[in-house]
Structures are given as structure tokens and as C-alpha cells.
Coordinates of C-alpha atoms in Angstrom, one line a residue:
X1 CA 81.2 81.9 187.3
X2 CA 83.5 78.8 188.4
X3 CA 83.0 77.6 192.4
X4 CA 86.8 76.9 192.4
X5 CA 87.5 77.9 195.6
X6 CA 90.7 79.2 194.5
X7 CA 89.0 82.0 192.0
X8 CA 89.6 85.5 193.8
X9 CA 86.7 86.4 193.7
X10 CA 85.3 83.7 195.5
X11 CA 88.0 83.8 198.1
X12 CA 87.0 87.3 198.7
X13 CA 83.4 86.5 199.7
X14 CA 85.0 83.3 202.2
X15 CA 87.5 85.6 203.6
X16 CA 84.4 88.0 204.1
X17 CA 82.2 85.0 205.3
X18 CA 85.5 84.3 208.1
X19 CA 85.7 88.3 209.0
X20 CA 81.7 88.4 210.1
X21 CA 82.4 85.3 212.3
X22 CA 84.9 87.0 214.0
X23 CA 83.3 89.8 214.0
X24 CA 80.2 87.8 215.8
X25 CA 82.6 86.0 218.3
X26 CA 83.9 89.3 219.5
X27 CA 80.3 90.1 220.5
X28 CA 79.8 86.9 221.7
X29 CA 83.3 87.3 224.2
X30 CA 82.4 91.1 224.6
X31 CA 79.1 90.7 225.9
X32 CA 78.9 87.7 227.4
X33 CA 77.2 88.7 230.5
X34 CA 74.3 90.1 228.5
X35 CA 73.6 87.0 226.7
X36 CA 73.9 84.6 229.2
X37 CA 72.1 86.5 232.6
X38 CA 69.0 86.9 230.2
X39 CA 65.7 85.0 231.1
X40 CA 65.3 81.8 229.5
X41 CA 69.1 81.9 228.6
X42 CA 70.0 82.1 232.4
X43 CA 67.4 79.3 233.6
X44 CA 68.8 76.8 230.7
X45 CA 72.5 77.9 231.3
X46 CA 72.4 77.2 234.9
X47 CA 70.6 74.1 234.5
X48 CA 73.5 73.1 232.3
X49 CA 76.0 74.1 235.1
X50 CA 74.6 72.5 238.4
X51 CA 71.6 69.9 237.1
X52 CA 73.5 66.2 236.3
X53 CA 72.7 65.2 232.4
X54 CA 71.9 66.5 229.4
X55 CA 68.9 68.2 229.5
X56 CA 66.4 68.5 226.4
X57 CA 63.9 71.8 226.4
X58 CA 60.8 70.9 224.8
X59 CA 62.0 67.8 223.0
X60 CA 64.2 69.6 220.6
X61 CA 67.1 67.4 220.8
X62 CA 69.5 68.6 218.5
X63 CA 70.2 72.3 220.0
X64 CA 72.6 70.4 223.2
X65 CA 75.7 71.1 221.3
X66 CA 76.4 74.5 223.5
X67 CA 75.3 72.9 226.4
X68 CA 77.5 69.7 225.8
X69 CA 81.1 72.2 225.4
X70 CA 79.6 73.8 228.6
X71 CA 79.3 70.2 230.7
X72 CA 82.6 69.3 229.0
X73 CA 84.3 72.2 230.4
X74 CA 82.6 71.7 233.6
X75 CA 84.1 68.5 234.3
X76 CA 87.3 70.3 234.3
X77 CA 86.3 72.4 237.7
X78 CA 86.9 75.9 235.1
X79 CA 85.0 79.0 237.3
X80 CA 82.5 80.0 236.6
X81 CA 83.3 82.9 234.2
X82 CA 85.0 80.8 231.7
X83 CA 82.3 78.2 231.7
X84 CA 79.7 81.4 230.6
X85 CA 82.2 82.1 228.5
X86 CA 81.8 79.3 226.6
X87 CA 77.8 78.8 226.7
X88 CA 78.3 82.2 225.1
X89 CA 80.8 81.6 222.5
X90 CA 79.6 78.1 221.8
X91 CA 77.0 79.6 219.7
X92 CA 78.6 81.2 217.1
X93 CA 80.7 78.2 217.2
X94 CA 78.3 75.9 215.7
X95 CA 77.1 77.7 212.6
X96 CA 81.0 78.7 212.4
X97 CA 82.0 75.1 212.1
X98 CA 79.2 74.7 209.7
X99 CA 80.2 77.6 207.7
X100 CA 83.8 76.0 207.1
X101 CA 82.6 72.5 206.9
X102 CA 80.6 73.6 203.8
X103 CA 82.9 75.4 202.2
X104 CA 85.7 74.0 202.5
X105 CA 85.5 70.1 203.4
X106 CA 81.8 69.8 201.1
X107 CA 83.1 72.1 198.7
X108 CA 80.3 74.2 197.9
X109 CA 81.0 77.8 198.7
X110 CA 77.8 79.7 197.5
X111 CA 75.7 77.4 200.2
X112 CA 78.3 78.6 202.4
X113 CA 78.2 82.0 202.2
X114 CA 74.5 81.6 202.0
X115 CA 74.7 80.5 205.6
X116 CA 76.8 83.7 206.3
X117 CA 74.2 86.0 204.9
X118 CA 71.6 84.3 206.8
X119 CA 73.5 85.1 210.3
X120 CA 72.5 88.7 210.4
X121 CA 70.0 89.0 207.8
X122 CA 67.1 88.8 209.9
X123 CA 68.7 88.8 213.8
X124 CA 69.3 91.6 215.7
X125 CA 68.1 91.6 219.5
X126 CA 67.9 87.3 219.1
X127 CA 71.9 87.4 219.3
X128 CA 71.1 88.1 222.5
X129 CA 69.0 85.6 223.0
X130 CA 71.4 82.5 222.8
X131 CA 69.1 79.5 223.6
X132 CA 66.4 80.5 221.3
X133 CA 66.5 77.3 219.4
X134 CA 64.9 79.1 216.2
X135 CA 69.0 80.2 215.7
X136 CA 69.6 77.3 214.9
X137 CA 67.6 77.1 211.8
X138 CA 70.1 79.6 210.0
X139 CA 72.8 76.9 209.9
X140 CA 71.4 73.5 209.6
X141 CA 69.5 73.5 206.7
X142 CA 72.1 75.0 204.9
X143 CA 74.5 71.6 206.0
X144 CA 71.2 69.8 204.3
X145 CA 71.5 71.9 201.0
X146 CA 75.1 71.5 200.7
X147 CA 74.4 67.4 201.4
X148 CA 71.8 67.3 199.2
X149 CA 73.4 69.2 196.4
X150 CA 77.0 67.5 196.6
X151 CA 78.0 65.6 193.4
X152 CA 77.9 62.6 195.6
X153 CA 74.5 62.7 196.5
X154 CA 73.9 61.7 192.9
X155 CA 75.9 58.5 193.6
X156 CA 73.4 57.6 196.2
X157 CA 76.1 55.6 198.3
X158 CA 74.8 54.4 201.6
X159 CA 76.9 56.6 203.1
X160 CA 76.1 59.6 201.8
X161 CA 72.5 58.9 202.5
X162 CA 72.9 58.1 206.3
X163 CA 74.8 61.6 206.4
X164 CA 71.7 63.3 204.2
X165 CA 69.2 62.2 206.6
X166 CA 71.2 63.0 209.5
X167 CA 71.6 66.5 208.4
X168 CA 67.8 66.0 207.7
X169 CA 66.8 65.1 211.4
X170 CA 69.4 68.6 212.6
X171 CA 67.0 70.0 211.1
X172 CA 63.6 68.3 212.0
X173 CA 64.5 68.3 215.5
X174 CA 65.7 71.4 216.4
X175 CA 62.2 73.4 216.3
X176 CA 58.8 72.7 215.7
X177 CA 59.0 74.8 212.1
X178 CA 62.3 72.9 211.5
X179 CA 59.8 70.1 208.8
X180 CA 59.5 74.0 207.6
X181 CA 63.1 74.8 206.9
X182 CA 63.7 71.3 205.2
X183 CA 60.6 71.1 202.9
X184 CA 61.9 74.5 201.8
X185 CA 65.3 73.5 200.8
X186 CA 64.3 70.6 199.5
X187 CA 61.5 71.8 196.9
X188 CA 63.9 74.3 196.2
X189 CA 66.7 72.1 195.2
X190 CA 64.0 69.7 193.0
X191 CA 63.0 72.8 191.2
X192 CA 66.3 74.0 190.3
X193 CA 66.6 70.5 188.5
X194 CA 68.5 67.9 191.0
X195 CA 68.7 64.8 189.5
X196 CA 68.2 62.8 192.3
X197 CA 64.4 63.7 191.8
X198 CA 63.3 60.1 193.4
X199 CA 65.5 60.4 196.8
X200 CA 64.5 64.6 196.9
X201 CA 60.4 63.1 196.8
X202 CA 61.2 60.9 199.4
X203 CA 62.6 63.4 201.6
X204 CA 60.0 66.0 201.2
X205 CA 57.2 63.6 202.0
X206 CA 59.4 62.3 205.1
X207 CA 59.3 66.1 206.0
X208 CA 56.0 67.1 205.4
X209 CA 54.6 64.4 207.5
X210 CA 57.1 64.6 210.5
X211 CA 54.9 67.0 212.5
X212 CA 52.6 64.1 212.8
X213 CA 55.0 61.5 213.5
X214 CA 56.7 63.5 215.7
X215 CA 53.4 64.2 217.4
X216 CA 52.8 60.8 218.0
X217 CA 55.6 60.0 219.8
X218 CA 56.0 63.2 221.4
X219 CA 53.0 65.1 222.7
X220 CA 53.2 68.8 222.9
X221 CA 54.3 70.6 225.7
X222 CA 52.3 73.3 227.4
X223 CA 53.8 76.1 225.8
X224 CA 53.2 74.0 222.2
X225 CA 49.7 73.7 222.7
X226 CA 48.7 77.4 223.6
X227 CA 50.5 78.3 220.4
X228 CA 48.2 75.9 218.5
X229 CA 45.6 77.2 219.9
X230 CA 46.9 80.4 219.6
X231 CA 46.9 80.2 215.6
X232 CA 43.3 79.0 215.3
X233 CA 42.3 82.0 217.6
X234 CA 44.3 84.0 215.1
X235 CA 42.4 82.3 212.2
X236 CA 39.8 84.3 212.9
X237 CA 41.3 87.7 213.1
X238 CA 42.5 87.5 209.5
X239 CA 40.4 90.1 208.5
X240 CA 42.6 92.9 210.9
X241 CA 46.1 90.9 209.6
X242 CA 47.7 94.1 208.7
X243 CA 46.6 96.0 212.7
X244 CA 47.9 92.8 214.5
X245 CA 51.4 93.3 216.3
X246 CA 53.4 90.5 214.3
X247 CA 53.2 92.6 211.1
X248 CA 53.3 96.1 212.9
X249 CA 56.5 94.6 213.8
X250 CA 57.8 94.0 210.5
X251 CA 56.2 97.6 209.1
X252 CA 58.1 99.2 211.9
X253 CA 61.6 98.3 212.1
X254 CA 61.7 98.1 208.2
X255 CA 60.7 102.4 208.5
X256 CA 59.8 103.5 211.9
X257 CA 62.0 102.5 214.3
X258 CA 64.5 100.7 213.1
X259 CA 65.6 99.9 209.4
X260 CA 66.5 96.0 210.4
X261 CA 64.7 94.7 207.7
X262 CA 65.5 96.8 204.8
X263 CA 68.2 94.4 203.8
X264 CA 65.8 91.1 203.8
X265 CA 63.1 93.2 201.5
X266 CA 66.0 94.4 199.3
X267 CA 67.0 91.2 199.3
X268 CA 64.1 89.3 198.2
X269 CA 63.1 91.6 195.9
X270 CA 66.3 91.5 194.4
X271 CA 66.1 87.9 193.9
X272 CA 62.6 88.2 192.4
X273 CA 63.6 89.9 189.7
X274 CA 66.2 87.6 188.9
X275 CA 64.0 84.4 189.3
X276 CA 61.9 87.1 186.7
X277 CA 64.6 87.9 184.3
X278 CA 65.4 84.2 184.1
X279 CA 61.6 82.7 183.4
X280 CA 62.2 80.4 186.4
X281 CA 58.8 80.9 187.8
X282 CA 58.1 78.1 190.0
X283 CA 60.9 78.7 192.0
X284 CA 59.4 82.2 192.3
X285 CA 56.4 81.1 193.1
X286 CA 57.6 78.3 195.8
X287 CA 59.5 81.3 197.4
X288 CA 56.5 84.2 197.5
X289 CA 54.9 81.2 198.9
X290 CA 57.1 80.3 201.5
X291 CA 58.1 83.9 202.7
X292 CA 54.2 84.5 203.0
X293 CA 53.4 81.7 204.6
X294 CA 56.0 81.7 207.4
X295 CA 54.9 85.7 208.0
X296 CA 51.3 84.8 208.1
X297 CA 51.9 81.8 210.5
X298 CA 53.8 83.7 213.2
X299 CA 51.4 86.9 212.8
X300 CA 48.2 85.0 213.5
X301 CA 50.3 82.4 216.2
X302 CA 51.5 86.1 218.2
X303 CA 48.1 87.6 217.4
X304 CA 48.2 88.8 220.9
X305 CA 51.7 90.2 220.9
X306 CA 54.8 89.1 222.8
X307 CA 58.2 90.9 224.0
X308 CA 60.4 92.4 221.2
X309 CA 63.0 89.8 221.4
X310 CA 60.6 86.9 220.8
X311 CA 58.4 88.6 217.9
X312 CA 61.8 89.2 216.5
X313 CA 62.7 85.3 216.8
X314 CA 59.5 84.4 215.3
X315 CA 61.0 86.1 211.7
X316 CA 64.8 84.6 211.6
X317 CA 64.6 81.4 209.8
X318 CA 62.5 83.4 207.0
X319 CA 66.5 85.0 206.2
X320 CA 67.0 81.3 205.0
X321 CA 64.3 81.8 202.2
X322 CA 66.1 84.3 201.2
X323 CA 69.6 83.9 201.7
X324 CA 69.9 80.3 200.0
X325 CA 68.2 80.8 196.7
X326 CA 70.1 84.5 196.0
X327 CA 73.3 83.0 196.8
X328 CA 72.5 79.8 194.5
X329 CA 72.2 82.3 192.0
X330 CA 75.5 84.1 192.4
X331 CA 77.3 80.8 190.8
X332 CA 75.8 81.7 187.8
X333 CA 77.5 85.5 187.9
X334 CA 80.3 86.5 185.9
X335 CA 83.9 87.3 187.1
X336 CA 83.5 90.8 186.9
X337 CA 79.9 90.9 188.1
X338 CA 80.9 88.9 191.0
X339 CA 83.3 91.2 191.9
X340 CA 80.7 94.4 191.4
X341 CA 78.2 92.4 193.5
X342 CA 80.7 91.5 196.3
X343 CA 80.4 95.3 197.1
X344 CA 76.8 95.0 198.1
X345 CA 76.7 91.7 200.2
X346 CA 80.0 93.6 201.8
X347 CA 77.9 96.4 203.2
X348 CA 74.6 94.2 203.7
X349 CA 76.7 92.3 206.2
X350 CA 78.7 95.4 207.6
X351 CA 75.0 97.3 208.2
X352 CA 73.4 94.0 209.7
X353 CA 76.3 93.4 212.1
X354 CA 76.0 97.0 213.2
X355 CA 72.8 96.8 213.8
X356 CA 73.6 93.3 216.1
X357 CA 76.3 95.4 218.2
X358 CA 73.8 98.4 218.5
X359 CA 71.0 96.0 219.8
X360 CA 72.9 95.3 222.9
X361 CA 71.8 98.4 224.6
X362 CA 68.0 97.5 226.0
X363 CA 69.8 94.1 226.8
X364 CA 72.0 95.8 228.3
X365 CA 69.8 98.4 230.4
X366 CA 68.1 95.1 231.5
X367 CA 71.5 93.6 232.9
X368 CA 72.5 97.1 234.8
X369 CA 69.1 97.2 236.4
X370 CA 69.8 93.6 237.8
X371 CA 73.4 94.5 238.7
X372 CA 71.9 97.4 240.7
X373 CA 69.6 95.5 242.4
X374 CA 72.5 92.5 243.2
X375 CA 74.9 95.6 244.3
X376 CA 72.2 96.3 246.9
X377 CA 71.8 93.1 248.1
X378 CA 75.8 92.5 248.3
X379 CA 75.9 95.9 250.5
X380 CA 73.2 94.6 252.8
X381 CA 74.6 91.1 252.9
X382 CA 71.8 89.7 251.9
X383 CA 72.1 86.2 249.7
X384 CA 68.1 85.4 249.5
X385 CA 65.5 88.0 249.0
X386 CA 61.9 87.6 247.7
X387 CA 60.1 90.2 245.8
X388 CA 56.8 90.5 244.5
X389 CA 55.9 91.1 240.6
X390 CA 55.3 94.8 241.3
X391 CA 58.1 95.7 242.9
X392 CA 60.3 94.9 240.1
X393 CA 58.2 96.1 237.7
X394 CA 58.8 99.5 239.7
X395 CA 62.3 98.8 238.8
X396 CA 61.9 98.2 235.2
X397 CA 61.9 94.8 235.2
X398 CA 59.0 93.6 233.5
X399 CA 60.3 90.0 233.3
X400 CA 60.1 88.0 236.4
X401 CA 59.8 84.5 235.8
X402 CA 63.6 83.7 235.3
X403 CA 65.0 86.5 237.9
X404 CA 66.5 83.6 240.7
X405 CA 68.5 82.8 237.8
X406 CA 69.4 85.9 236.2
X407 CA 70.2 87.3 239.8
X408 CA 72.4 84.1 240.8
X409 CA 74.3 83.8 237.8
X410 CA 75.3 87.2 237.6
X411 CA 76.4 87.2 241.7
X412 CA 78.5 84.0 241.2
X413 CA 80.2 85.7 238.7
X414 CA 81.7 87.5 241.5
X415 CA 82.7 84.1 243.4
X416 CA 81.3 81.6 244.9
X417 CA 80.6 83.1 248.7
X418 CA 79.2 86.2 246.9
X419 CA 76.2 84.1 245.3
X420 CA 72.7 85.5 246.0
X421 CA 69.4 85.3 244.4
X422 CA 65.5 87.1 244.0
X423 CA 62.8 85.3 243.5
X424 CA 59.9 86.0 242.5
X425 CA 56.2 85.3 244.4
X426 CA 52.9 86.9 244.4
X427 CA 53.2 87.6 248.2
X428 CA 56.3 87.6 250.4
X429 CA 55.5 87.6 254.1
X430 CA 58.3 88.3 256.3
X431 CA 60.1 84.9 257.1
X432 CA 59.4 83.7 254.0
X433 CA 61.4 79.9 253.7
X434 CA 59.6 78.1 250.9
X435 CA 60.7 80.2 248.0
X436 CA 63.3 78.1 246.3
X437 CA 64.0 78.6 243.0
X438 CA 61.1 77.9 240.9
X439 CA 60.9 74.3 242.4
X440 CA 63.7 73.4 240.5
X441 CA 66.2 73.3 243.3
X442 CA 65.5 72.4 246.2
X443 CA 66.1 74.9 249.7
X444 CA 69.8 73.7 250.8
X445 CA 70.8 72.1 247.3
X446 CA 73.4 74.9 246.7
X447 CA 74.4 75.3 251.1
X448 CA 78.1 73.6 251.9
X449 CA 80.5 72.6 249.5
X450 CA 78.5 70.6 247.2
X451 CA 78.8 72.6 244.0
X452 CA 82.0 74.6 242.6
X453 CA 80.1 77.7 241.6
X454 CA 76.8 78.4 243.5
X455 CA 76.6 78.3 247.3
X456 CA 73.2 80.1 248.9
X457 CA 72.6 79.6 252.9
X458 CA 69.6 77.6 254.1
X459 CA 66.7 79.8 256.0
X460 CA 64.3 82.7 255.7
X461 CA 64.3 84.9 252.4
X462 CA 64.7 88.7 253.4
X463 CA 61.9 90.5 252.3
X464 CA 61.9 93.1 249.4
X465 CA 60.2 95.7 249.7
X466 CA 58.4 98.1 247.5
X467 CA 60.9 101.1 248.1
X468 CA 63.7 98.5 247.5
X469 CA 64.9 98.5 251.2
X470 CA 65.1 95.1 253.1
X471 CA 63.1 93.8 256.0

């Protein structure tokens, strides 16, 4: 079938590809408190807000766009409602502006609406979780593939190369699996017969060894190096694979308790067997290979387990294994099977983004339980209180670490003079002064008038206690 954009066919799947992003912006608007007062969300948002700069988490220093738009429209004095408005919105925004770029200023449509697939494919509870920078590994290698695969990548203009490996480092420095994502797309591209063979080598062996490099100029944080220590722990649990949580977690919301990944097996296996039909074996190879890879690294990294939301957003960027290569293949479809397959995709996308609108609801318990314990504190007039790690858990909050900002963010929303905060410490004796929040601000930085949306009063934190009352 012809990529014209003008074919209407193909201007049925971009209109389609437009509708979802609506679709996702309207859960973006709608729930914007549940995405932004939500653990590591409301630590990095409200570091956007009130810390000066641009902050980088974990040197992964192209996911500031959000966080940018945010400081942008910070600068204006906007309250604070609009400004989590836009941390909120801001990330559909991005692979949104992708999605058009690629379609229609690099003309290539099918990478487009690969990216589209890819949204919901594999997310469900991570739309929720909106600085997750793993999200962002379902748009930018797709701006790589369409780069790469453009007619004048074959003229191998300066240009066009500076913009390749620009695309190239989106990519690379995103996430630590980013290399991941772009020695996929790459060998995937060489084996579908690019003829810029010698610039596609280069690229891949530029990937392939950026861990190191990156390594040596960057030293792993903390968090980086458990995990690598995590996976060689795993190593040797290979023999339970299938009993260890990462896995159970695929097995069960593909059949038990959810059917989120019903579309990504249908998917692949779908492609498989067109890969199959079409004797094109090394790309079905590099695929099986890839897929099985990424699942086996994540379940031996998480061999201990984590929260749903974060085994979840170990799986997304395996939707770009997926999504690319089967949309590649729908250039080669017919007119009239392009129109019986638009049927399909339609309701892949329709069942996925239900199943992102229905996923709001244990974010959403999580959010009520904090309003409820902010609603106490506003009755009491109390602005600081300490709790200890049991006496949320008695509330249902199992998540602590994050709950001065989760508590302030979603007070402020209320105005300024209504800002409060919990936090969070192993022992709270009465008179408690030295529990700022998490170090990061210091006790007084948010007193007087020197910030337009926070304002906390300097002295004691009131003490929670374990019936919730205050003393």
C-alpha cells in the first residue's frame, strides 16, 4: 500500500492516532491531581516548582522537557493549579508533538502510528506515574526510526546526520536501557535492508558501547548500583524464573487479574507469523530475542518484587518491540486489507485506553486517603505534623518516603495560607523541630513571602498519633 498521506486509508489510522491523544490529554487534564500528588511524581514536581534550575534525576538528561514548560510557566507567577496542570499535561505533550512531527513534517506515517500503538500497548497504572522516565522510551526511538529511515538519510548530508545522532542521544540519555531501545531499532532497520548499512554499523556499535562510556563519565547512583547488584543476585535464581514476581506479573494481568497484556501477546504473535509467512527470519529472530531478553532482565533485576506501578514500568518499552516492526509491516498491506486491519488496531487502542482510565482507581484510593488525612489536619489547623511509618500504614499508606510532598502539594492546591505537610520519621517525640522535608528544604525556607505557592510556619511539628488525633 502507498504511504501518501493523502490515501484514506491512511488518513483514517492518523485521524485515529490524533483521537487517542486526545483521548490521553483528557486523562491527563481530568486527573491531574492523581498524577502529580503521587510519590516520586510529587517530590520531582515540587522540586521543579520552588528549587532554582533545572534539575537532572539520575543523570538522565533528556526527560527535563515537562519540567522546562513547568519553570516556563512559573516565571509567569500562574498558581499553582495551572502550573500542575501543566507538569501533567506536558507529558502527553511530548510524544504528541513527536507523533505529528513524524507523520506529518518527516513523512513517514506507519513509524507514526507505530508510536501511537506503543502509548497504550503496554501502560496502564504508569500513566499515572508521569516522571517515570522509562515513558519516555515509547516516543523517542520512534523520532530515531523515522530519522534513520527518511530518504535523506541515504544522502548522508551533515545535517541530517547531526539531527540522527541527536535523536540518537534522546534516546541514550533518557534511561539506563535507553542503548536498549536504539540497538533495537537500529538492527531492525539494517535487517529490513537500509542501505546506509555503513552509517546503521556505526551507530549500533556507538550504542552498544554507551553503557560504558556513559559509565565512565557518569558513575551510578545508589539506586543504579543495587539494581546491578540486584540482577547478579537474580542470576542465580534462574532456575525458579517462572515463581519469581516479575513474570507472575506478566502471567497475571495477561489471565488473572487483569487482561492488560492480551493485546502485546496478540500482538507479537501476530507479527510472528507474518515475519513467518514472509521467510524474513532474522528479523524474527532479532525480535524473539529482544522481547526475551528485556523480560528476562527486569524479572531477575525485580527478583525480589517491587510495587505494581514500578513492575509495570519495568515492561513498557518492550511495546516498542512490538509496535515498530508490525506497523513497518502494514506499508506493505493492500488497500482493502488496510482498511479490514484498521478495525483491529481501532479496538486494540479503544480496549488499552480503557484499561488506562480504569487504572485510575487504586491511584485514586491513594489520593482520597491523603485528602482525608490533609482534611484533618486543615480542621485542626495544623500546617506541620510528623507521623511515624506505622501510623500511615494503619491508614493504608504503605508509601512514605515522598508524603511531605504528596501532602503539600495537594494542600497548596487549596491556596497558599492553606499549605501543610506530614512527614515522615521513625520516632516523633512531642516538640519535634528538626523534621524538615527530607533535608531538602530547609525549616523556614517556605515561612514569609518568599515563594508564590508554598508558605509552612517555622516551629514544632504536631505530633500524629496512632489513632490519627493530634498532640
Amino acid at each position: 500500500m502507498s504511504s501518501d498521506r493523502n490515501a484514506p486509508v491512511l488518513r483514517a489510522y492518523l485521524i485515529l492516532g490524533h483521537l487517542l491523544f486526545f483521548g490521553l490529554f483528557a486523562l491527563a487534564y481530568s486527573h491531574m491531581p492523581t498524577r502529580v500528588v503521587h510519590v516520586d511524581s510529587a517530590f520531582q514536581i515540587f522540586k521543579w516548582i520552588h528549587v532554582p534550575g533545572v534539575g537532572v534525576e539520575a543523570h538522565r538528561f533528556t526527560a527535563v522537557v515537562p519540567q522546562l514548560l513547568v519553570k516556563a510557566v512559573a516565571t509567569t507567577g500562574a498558581p499553582l493549579h495551572v502550573l500542575l496542570t501543566v507538569a501533567s499535561l506536558a507529558h502527553v505533550l511530548v510524544p504528541y508533538l513527536i507523533f505529528v512531527l513524524i507523520a506529518h513534517g518527516l513523512r513517514q506515517p506507519w513509524i507514526a502510528l507505530a508510536l501511537v500503538l506503543a502509548q497504550v500497548l503496554c501502560t496502564r497504572l504508569t500513566f499515572y506515574g508521569i516522571v517515570l522516565e522509562a515513558n519516555y522510551l515509547l516516543s523517542y526511538p520512534f523520532l530515531l526510526a523515522a530519522l534513520v529511515s527518511g530518504p535523506l538519510m541515504r544522502s548522508r548530508k551533515p545535517l541530517v546526520l547531526v539531527a540522527v545522532l541527536a535523536a540518537l542521544f534522546l534516546v541514550l540519555l533518557v534511561h539506563p536501557v535507553g542503548f536498549i531501545a536504539a540497538v533495537f531499532v537500529l538492527v531492525l532497520l539494517y535487517l529490513r535492508g537500509h542501505t546506509a548499512r555503513p552509517v546503521l554499523l556505526a551507530l549500533i556499535a556507538l550504542s552498544g558501547v554507551w553503557p560504558l562510556i556513559f559509565r565512565a563519565l557518569f558513575p551510578p547512583t545508589a539506586y543504579e548500583a543495587d539494581l546491578y547488584a540486584s540482577t547478579g543476585v537474580g542470576l542465580e535464581a534462574m532456575d525458579s524464573f517462572f515463581t519469581l514476581p516479575g513474570w507472575r506479573f506478566l502471567i497475571d494481568h495477561t489471565v488473572h487479574f487483569t487482561t492488560h497484556y492480551v493485546a502485546f501477546w496478540v500482538a507479537l504473535i501476530v507479527l510472528l507469523v507474518v515475519l513467518l509467512r514472509q521467510r524474513a527470519y532474522l528479523q524474527l529472530t532479532w525480535i524473539v530475542a529482544s522481547v526475551t531478553g528485556f523480560i528476562a532482565l527486569h524479572v531477575l533485576t525485580y527478583h525480589a518484587g517491587e510495587t505494581a506501578m514500578m513492575m509495570e514500568k519495568n515492561f513498557v518499552p518492550m511495546a516498542a518491540f512490538v509496535a515498530l516492526p508490525l506497523l513497518l509491516q502494514f506499508e506493505r498491506l493492500s488497500n482493502r486489507n488496510a482498511w479490514i486491519a484498521l478495525v483491529p488496531f481501532t479496538v486494540v487502542l479503544f480496549l488499552q485506553f480503557r484499561g488506562i482510565s480504569f487504572a485510575s482507581r487504586p491511584t485514586g484510593e491513594r489520593l482520597a486517603k491523603i485528602r482525608a488525612l490533609v482534611d484533618e489536619l486543615h480542621v485542626r489547623g495544623v500546617h506541620k505534623a510528623c507521623a511515624t511509618p506505622l501510623q500511615l500504614d494503619e491508614r493504608g499508606l504503605h508509601i512514605h518516603w515522598a508524603m511531605a510532598f504528596e501532602t503539600l502539594l495537594l494542600s497548596a492546591l487549596d491556596g497558599r495560607e492553606a499549605s501543610l505537610t506530614v512527614v515522615v520519621r521513625e520516632e516523633c517525640p512531642p516538640g519535634t523541630t528538626t523534621a524538615d522535608l527530607s533535608g531538602l528544604i530547609p525549616e523556614g525556607e517556605l515561612c514569609g513571602n518568599g515563594t508564590s505557592w508554598f508558605r509552612l510556619p517555622v516551629g514544632p511539628y504536631d505530633v500524629l498519633s496512632a489513632q490519627g488525633s493530634i498532640r
